[in-house]
Amino acid sequence: MEEMTLKVSCSLYDQIFKPSKLQLNADFHMFKAGIEPKWEDPECANGGKWSVTCNRKTNLDSMWLETLMALIGEQFDEADEICGVVASVRQRQDKLALWTKTASNEAAQMSIGKKWKEIIDVTDKINYSFHDDSRRDSRSAKGRYNV
């Protein structure tokens, strides 16, 4: 049975789209059914996002895959707070963002951030920003929470 599970996992891994294959300045997202990847969506309107940057395409692909597997495998205690994940391919560095519903729920966001950091195996600090702050001034929006 374990061998069967491993074969299925490897097969799924090979089939999952790798964000590093995107063209420059493209975004790729995976959100829960019924939620659109935009600030105006009612499920995202009062939320925010955890963000991490990476310089190597292999890191982006690995973090994307680990995040998807964690979401599918329900590894987050606060899974109902998570809206989806976005991979962004940029000139200088790529970015992965985990969008959540209720930015003001600090306890839930900290739990999600700590777990996600563990899942994607990042040692640097990651930041959480409120969508409201980003809407007002996307260039200077600062992280409200850090882990």
PDB file of C-alpha atoms in Angstrom:
ATOM      1  CA  MET A   1       0.000   0.000   0.000  1.00  0.00           C
ATOM      2  CA  GLU A   2       2.828   2.411   0.855  1.00  0.00           C
ATOM      3  CA  GLU A   3       4.426   1.745  -2.546  1.00  0.00           C
ATOM      4  CA  MET A   4       1.094   2.491  -4.232  1.00  0.00           C
ATOM      5  CA  THR A   5       0.794   5.793  -2.345  1.00  0.00           C
ATOM      6  CA  LEU A   6       4.337   6.737  -3.325  1.00  0.00           C
ATOM      7  CA  LYS A   7       3.640   5.992  -7.004  1.00  0.00           C
ATOM      8  CA  VAL A   8       0.476   8.103  -6.910  1.00  0.00           C
ATOM      9  CA  SER A   9       2.350  10.939  -5.179  1.00  0.00           C
ATOM     10  CA  CYS A  10       5.154  10.862  -7.754  1.00  0.00           C
ATOM     11  CA  SER A  11       2.618  10.797 -10.561  1.00  0.00           C
ATOM     12  CA  LEU A  12       0.794  13.811  -9.133  1.00  0.00           C
ATOM     13  CA  TYR A  13       4.075  15.649  -8.619  1.00  0.00           C
ATOM     14  CA  ASP A  14       4.958  15.229 -12.282  1.00  0.00           C
ATOM     15  CA  GLN A  15       1.539  16.536 -13.342  1.00  0.00           C
ATOM     16  CA  ILE A  16       1.461  19.693 -11.197  1.00  0.00           C
ATOM     17  CA  PHE A  17       2.220  22.844 -13.152  1.00  0.00           C
ATOM     18  CA  LYS A  18       5.516  24.459 -12.199  1.00  0.00           C
ATOM     19  CA  PRO A  19       5.323  28.255 -11.816  1.00  0.00           C
ATOM     20  CA  SER A  20       8.929  28.644 -13.004  1.00  0.00           C
ATOM     21  CA  LYS A  21       7.660  27.818 -16.497  1.00  0.00           C
ATOM     22  CA  LEU A  22       5.589  31.018 -16.555  1.00  0.00           C
ATOM     23  CA  GLN A  23       6.629  34.034 -18.593  1.00  0.00           C
ATOM     24  CA  LEU A  24       8.085  37.039 -16.819  1.00  0.00           C
ATOM     25  CA  ASN A  25       5.533  39.172 -14.912  1.00  0.00           C
ATOM     26  CA  ALA A  26       2.961  36.370 -14.857  1.00  0.00           C
ATOM     27  CA  ASP A  27       0.961  35.179 -11.858  1.00  0.00           C
ATOM     28  CA  PHE A  28      -0.426  31.708 -11.268  1.00  0.00           C
ATOM     29  CA  HIS A  29      -2.958  30.998  -8.559  1.00  0.00           C
ATOM     30  CA  MET A  30      -4.870  28.213  -6.880  1.00  0.00           C
ATOM     31  CA  PHE A  31      -7.836  29.303  -4.757  1.00  0.00           C
ATOM     32  CA  LYS A  32     -10.662  27.476  -3.048  1.00  0.00           C
ATOM     33  CA  ALA A  33     -13.775  26.928  -5.155  1.00  0.00           C
ATOM     34  CA  GLY A  34     -15.916  30.044  -5.321  1.00  0.00           C
ATOM     35  CA  ILE A  35     -13.125  32.439  -4.310  1.00  0.00           C
ATOM     36  CA  GLU A  36     -11.583  34.717  -6.926  1.00  0.00           C
ATOM     37  CA  PRO A  37      -7.932  35.752  -6.551  1.00  0.00           C
ATOM     38  CA  LYS A  38      -8.639  39.447  -6.086  1.00  0.00           C
ATOM     39  CA  TRP A  39      -8.974  41.815  -3.150  1.00  0.00           C
ATOM     40  CA  GLU A  40     -12.587  42.612  -4.046  1.00  0.00           C
ATOM     41  CA  ASP A  41     -13.792  39.041  -3.554  1.00  0.00           C
ATOM     42  CA  PRO A  42     -15.950  38.984  -0.391  1.00  0.00           C
ATOM     43  CA  GLU A  43     -13.867  36.119   1.040  1.00  0.00           C
ATOM     44  CA  CYS A  44     -10.635  38.097   0.575  1.00  0.00           C
ATOM     45  CA  ALA A  45     -11.856  41.662   1.202  1.00  0.00           C
ATOM     46  CA  ASN A  46     -10.928  41.733   4.906  1.00  0.00           C
ATOM     47  CA  GLY A  47      -7.902  39.525   4.537  1.00  0.00           C
ATOM     48  CA  GLY A  48      -4.252  39.706   3.755  1.00  0.00           C
ATOM     49  CA  LYS A  49      -1.343  37.579   2.677  1.00  0.00           C
ATOM     50  CA  TRP A  50       1.822  35.940   3.874  1.00  0.00           C
ATOM     51  CA  SER A  51       4.609  36.546   1.348  1.00  0.00           C
ATOM     52  CA  VAL A  52       7.965  34.971   0.673  1.00  0.00           C
ATOM     53  CA  THR A  53      10.450  35.806  -2.071  1.00  0.00           C
ATOM     54  CA  CYS A  54      12.914  33.492  -3.745  1.00  0.00           C
ATOM     55  CA  ASN A  55      15.709  33.934  -6.248  1.00  0.00           C
ATOM     56  CA  ARG A  56      15.855  30.464  -7.782  1.00  0.00           C
ATOM     57  CA  LYS A  57      13.150  28.928  -9.951  1.00  0.00           C
ATOM     58  CA  THR A  58      13.659  25.529  -8.341  1.00  0.00           C
ATOM     59  CA  ASN A  59      12.842  27.062  -4.947  1.00  0.00           C
ATOM     60  CA  LEU A  60       9.637  28.573  -6.327  1.00  0.00           C
ATOM     61  CA  ASP A  61       8.544  25.227  -7.764  1.00  0.00           C
ATOM     62  CA  SER A  62       9.378  23.370  -4.567  1.00  0.00           C
ATOM     63  CA  MET A  63       7.605  25.882  -2.306  1.00  0.00           C
ATOM     64  CA  TRP A  64       4.581  25.901  -4.647  1.00  0.00           C
ATOM     65  CA  LEU A  65       4.331  22.120  -4.565  1.00  0.00           C
ATOM     66  CA  GLU A  66       4.805  21.881  -0.790  1.00  0.00           C
ATOM     67  CA  THR A  67       2.153  24.560  -0.260  1.00  0.00           C
ATOM     68  CA  LEU A  68      -0.357  22.802  -2.515  1.00  0.00           C
ATOM     69  CA  MET A  69       0.277  19.454  -0.832  1.00  0.00           C
ATOM     70  CA  ALA A  70      -0.183  21.055   2.604  1.00  0.00           C
ATOM     71  CA  LEU A  71      -3.452  22.671   1.544  1.00  0.00           C
ATOM     72  CA  ILE A  72      -4.773  19.463   0.000  1.00  0.00           C
ATOM     73  CA  GLY A  73      -3.568  17.440   2.983  1.00  0.00           C
ATOM     74  CA  GLU A  74      -5.200  19.865   5.430  1.00  0.00           C
ATOM     75  CA  GLN A  75      -1.980  20.463   7.368  1.00  0.00           C
ATOM     76  CA  PHE A  76      -3.071  23.910   8.585  1.00  0.00           C
ATOM     77  CA  ASP A  77      -5.037  24.117  11.841  1.00  0.00           C
ATOM     78  CA  GLU A  78      -6.670  27.301  10.537  1.00  0.00           C
ATOM     79  CA  ALA A  79      -7.419  25.896   7.060  1.00  0.00           C
ATOM     80  CA  ASP A  80     -10.818  27.631   6.917  1.00  0.00           C
ATOM     81  CA  GLU A  81      -8.933  30.969   7.045  1.00  0.00           C
ATOM     82  CA  ILE A  82      -6.923  30.249   3.885  1.00  0.00           C
ATOM     83  CA  CYS A  83      -8.284  31.502   0.547  1.00  0.00           C
ATOM     84  CA  GLY A  84      -5.527  30.377  -1.796  1.00  0.00           C
ATOM     85  CA  VAL A  85      -1.968  30.764  -2.995  1.00  0.00           C
ATOM     86  CA  VAL A  86      -0.366  32.906  -5.717  1.00  0.00           C
ATOM     87  CA  ALA A  87       2.987  32.415  -7.463  1.00  0.00           C
ATOM     88  CA  SER A  88       4.416  35.512  -9.157  1.00  0.00           C
ATOM     89  CA  VAL A  89       7.335  35.379 -11.582  1.00  0.00           C
ATOM     90  CA  ARG A  90       9.320  38.610 -11.713  1.00  0.00           C
ATOM     91  CA  GLN A  91      12.579  39.914 -13.177  1.00  0.00           C
ATOM     92  CA  ARG A  92      14.625  40.138  -9.974  1.00  0.00           C
ATOM     93  CA  GLN A  93      12.948  37.599  -7.727  1.00  0.00           C
ATOM     94  CA  ASP A  94       9.862  35.448  -7.630  1.00  0.00           C
ATOM     95  CA  LYS A  95       7.215  35.577  -4.945  1.00  0.00           C
ATOM     96  CA  LEU A  96       4.787  33.172  -3.336  1.00  0.00           C
ATOM     97  CA  ALA A  97       1.832  34.527  -1.354  1.00  0.00           C
ATOM     98  CA  LEU A  98      -0.661  32.685   0.840  1.00  0.00           C
ATOM     99  CA  TRP A  99      -3.940  34.649   0.967  1.00  0.00           C
ATOM    100  CA  THR A 100      -6.164  34.540   4.039  1.00  0.00           C
ATOM    101  CA  LYS A 101      -9.647  35.772   5.008  1.00  0.00           C
ATOM    102  CA  THR A 102      -9.415  37.710   8.269  1.00  0.00           C
ATOM    103  CA  ALA A 103      -6.331  39.901   8.581  1.00  0.00           C
ATOM    104  CA  SER A 104      -7.353  41.210  12.005  1.00  0.00           C
ATOM    105  CA  ASN A 105      -7.334  37.696  13.518  1.00  0.00           C
ATOM    106  CA  GLU A 106      -3.701  37.845  14.608  1.00  0.00           C
ATOM    107  CA  ALA A 107      -3.732  34.466  16.362  1.00  0.00           C
ATOM    108  CA  ALA A 108      -4.989  32.678  13.240  1.00  0.00           C
ATOM    109  CA  GLN A 109      -2.555  34.515  10.971  1.00  0.00           C
ATOM    110  CA  MET A 110       0.416  33.765  13.215  1.00  0.00           C
ATOM    111  CA  SER A 111      -0.556  30.087  13.337  1.00  0.00           C
ATOM    112  CA  ILE A 112      -0.809  29.970   9.547  1.00  0.00           C
ATOM    113  CA  GLY A 113       2.445  31.868   9.053  1.00  0.00           C
ATOM    114  CA  LYS A 114       4.430  29.642  11.405  1.00  0.00           C
ATOM    115  CA  LYS A 115       3.073  26.480   9.817  1.00  0.00           C
ATOM    116  CA  TRP A 116       3.625  27.720   6.262  1.00  0.00           C
ATOM    117  CA  LYS A 117       7.195  28.758   7.037  1.00  0.00           C
ATOM    118  CA  GLU A 118       7.824  25.242   8.344  1.00  0.00           C
ATOM    119  CA  ILE A 119       6.167  23.634   5.300  1.00  0.00           C
ATOM    120  CA  ILE A 120       8.162  25.605   2.730  1.00  0.00           C
ATOM    121  CA  ASP A 121      11.353  25.267   4.789  1.00  0.00           C
ATOM    122  CA  VAL A 122      12.261  28.953   4.973  1.00  0.00           C
ATOM    123  CA  THR A 123      14.585  30.313   7.656  1.00  0.00           C
ATOM    124  CA  ASP A 124      14.287  34.035   6.828  1.00  0.00           C
ATOM    125  CA  LYS A 125      11.433  36.065   8.280  1.00  0.00           C
ATOM    126  CA  ILE A 126       8.219  36.128   6.300  1.00  0.00           C
ATOM    127  CA  ASN A 127       5.742  39.009   6.474  1.00  0.00           C
ATOM    128  CA  TYR A 128       1.975  39.311   6.553  1.00  0.00           C
ATOM    129  CA  SER A 129       0.360  42.369   4.989  1.00  0.00           C
ATOM    130  CA  PHE A 130      -3.275  43.454   5.097  1.00  0.00           C
ATOM    131  CA  HIS A 131      -4.986  43.808   1.704  1.00  0.00           C
ATOM    132  CA  ASP A 132      -6.326  47.201   2.888  1.00  0.00           C
ATOM    133  CA  ASP A 133      -2.763  48.487   3.311  1.00  0.00           C
ATOM    134  CA  SER A 134      -1.751  47.150  -0.101  1.00  0.00           C
ATOM    135  CA  ARG A 135      -4.811  48.721  -1.743  1.00  0.00           C
ATOM    136  CA  ARG A 136      -3.912  52.134  -0.352  1.00  0.00           C
ATOM    137  CA  ASP A 137      -0.234  52.035  -1.313  1.00  0.00           C
ATOM    138  CA  SER A 138       1.096  48.801  -2.759  1.00  0.00           C
ATOM    139  CA  ARG A 139       4.719  50.012  -2.846  1.00  0.00           C
ATOM    140  CA  SER A 140       4.979  50.900   0.822  1.00  0.00           C
ATOM    141  CA  ALA A 141       2.621  48.371   2.403  1.00  0.00           C
ATOM    142  CA  LYS A 142       4.466  47.030   5.420  1.00  0.00           C
ATOM    143  CA  GLY A 143       4.174  43.674   7.052  1.00  0.00           C
ATOM    144  CA  ARG A 144       1.883  43.749  10.071  1.00  0.00           C
ATOM    145  CA  TYR A 145       2.917  40.323  11.367  1.00  0.00           C
ATOM    146  CA  ASN A 146       6.242  38.523  11.041  1.00  0.00           C
ATOM    147  CA  VAL A 147       7.419  34.999  11.777  1.00  0.00           C
TER     148      VAL A 147
END
